[in-house]
Structure formats: C-alpha cells, structure tokens
PDB file of C-alpha atoms in Angstrom:
ATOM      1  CA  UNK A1282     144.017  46.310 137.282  1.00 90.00           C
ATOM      2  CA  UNK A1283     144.943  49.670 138.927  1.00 93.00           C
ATOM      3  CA  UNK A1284     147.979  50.578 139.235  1.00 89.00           C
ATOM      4  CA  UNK A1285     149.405  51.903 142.493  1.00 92.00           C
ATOM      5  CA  UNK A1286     150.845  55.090 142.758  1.00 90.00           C
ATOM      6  CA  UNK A1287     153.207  54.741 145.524  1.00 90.00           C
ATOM      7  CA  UNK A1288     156.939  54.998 143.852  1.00 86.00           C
ATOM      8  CA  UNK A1289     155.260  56.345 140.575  1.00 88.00           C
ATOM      9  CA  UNK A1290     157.575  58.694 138.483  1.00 82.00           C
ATOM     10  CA  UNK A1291     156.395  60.955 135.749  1.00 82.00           C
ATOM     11  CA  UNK A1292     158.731  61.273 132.617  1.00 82.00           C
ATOM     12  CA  UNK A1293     159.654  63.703 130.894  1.00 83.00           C
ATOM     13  CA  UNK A1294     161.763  64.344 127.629  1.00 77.00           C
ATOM     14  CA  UNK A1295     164.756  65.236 126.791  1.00 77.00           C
ATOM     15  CA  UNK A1296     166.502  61.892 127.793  1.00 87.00           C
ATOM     16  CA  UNK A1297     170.202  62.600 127.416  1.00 91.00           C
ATOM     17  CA  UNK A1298     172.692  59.385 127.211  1.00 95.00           C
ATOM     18  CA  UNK A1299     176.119  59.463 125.827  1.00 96.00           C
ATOM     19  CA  UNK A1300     176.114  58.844 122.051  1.00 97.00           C
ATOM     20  CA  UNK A1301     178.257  55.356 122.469  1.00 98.00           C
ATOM     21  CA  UNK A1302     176.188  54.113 124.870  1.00 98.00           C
ATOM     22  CA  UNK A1303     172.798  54.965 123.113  1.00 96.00           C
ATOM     23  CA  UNK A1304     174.618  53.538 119.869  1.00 98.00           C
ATOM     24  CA  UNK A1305     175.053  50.536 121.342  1.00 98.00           C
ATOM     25  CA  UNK A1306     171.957  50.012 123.147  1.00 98.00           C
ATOM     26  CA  UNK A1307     169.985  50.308 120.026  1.00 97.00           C
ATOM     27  CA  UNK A1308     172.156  48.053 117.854  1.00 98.00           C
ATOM     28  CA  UNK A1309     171.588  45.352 120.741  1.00 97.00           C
ATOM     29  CA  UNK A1310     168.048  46.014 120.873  1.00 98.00           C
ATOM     30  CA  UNK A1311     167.742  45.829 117.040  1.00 97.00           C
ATOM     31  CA  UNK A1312     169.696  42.709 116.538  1.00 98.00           C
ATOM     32  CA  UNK A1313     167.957  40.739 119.647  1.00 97.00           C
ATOM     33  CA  UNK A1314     164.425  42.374 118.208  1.00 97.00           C
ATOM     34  CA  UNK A1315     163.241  44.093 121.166  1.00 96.00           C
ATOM     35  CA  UNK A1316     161.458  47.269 121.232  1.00 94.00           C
ATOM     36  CA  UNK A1317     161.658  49.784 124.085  1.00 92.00           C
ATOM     37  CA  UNK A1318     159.514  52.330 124.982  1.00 90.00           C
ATOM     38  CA  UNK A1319     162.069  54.961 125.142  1.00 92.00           C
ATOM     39  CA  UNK A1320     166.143  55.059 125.224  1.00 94.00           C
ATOM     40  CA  UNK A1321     166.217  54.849 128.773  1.00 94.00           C
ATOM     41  CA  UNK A1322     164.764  51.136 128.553  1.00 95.00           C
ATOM     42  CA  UNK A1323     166.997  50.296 126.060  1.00 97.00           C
ATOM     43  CA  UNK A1324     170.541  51.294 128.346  1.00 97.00           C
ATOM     44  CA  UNK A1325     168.756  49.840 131.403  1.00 96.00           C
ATOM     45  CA  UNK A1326     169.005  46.231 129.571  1.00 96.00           C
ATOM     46  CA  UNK A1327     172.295  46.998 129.082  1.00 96.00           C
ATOM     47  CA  UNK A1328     173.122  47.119 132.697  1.00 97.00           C
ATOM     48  CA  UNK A1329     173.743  50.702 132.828  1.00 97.00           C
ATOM     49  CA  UNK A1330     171.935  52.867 135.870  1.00 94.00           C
ATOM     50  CA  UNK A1331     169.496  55.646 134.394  1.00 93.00           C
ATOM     51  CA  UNK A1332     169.437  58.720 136.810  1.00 91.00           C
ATOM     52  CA  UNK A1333     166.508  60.880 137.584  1.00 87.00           C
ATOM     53  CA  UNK A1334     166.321  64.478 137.567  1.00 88.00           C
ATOM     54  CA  UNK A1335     163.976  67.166 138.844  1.00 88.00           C
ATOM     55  CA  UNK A1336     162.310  68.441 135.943  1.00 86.00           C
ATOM     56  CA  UNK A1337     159.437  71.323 135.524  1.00 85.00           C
ATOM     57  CA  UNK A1338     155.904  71.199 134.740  1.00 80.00           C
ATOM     58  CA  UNK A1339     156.378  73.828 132.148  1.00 79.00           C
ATOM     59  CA  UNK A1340     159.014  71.305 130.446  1.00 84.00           C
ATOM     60  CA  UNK A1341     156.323  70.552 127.364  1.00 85.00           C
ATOM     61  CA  UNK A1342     156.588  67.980 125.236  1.00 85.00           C
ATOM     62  CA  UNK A1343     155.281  69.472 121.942  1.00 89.00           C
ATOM     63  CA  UNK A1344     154.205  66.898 119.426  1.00 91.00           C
ATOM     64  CA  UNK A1345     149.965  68.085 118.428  1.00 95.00           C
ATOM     65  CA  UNK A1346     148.726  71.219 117.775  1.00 96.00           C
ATOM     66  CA  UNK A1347     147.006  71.509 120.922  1.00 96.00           C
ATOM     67  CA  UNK A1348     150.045  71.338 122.718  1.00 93.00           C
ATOM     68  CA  UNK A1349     151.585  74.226 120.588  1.00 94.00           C
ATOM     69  CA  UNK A1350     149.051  76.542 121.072  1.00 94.00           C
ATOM     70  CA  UNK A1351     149.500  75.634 124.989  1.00 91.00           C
ATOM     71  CA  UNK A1352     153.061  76.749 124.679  1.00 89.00           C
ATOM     72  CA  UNK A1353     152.387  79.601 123.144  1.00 90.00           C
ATOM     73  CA  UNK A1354     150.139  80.759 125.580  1.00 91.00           C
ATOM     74  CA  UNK A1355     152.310  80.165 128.283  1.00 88.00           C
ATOM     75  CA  UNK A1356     154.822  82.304 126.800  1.00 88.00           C
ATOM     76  CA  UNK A1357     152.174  85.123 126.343  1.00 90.00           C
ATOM     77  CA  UNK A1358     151.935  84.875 129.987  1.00 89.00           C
ATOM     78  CA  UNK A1359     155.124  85.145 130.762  1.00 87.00           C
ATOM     79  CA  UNK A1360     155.501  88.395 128.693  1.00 86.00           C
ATOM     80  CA  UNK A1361     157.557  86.654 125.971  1.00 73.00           C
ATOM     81  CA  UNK A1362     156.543  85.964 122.109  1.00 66.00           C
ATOM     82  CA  UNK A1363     157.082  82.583 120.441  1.00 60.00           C
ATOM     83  CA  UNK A1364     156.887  80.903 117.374  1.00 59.00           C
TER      84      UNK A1364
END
C-alpha cells in the first residue's frame, strides 16, 4: 500500500538529545525489549516531544563509498579539498 505524502518529513542525522534522557530511553527500551528505529523513537515512548529542525540537502549522511566520493565532489565544487 502507498503511502501518502501529505505530512511526510524527511530525516536527517545528527539527532541530538540530552545524554540523561537518551540514557534512559535506551535502558527502558532494552529492558522492555523494544527496538527503535532511531533515538528519536526511543524518547518519543518516553513521553518526551521530539522537535524538528530545518536541515540542508547538502547535510550527507556518509556511511558507503558512494556516498564519500559524493561528498567529496561536492566539496570540489565548492572550491574546498576534503578527505
């Protein structure tokens, strides 16, 4: 089944929680066995609002190859060198 779009948000990382909070959603999640998706699940069960910021395009996630070599050329076009 398809999905509508309407209301749709995409995700990016860094997520940024305070480290008590995270702490404790994870040590709830572990001892109830649950398994979020990302840390932002896990402090939602808790009962805790998760806030949304405007992010970039250019915010990469780099986690294959692929994606390296896309940040790197990105940075070539912007007249910088990286790694």
């Amino acid at each position: 089944e398809t999905v509508e779009r309407e209301g749709l948000w995409t995700i990016q990382t860094p997520q940024a929680f305070r480290l008590s909070l995270l702490r404790e959603a994870h040590a709830r999640a572990e001892a109830e066995g649950v398994q979020g998706t990302d840390d932002a699940v896990l402090v939602e069960r808790l009962g805790h609002p998760v806030r949304l910021v405007t992010g970039l395009a250019t915010n990469l996630k780099i986690t294959r190859p692929e994606e390296l070599e896309l940040a790197r050329a990105l940075l070539r076009r912007a007249g910088r060198r990286g790694p």
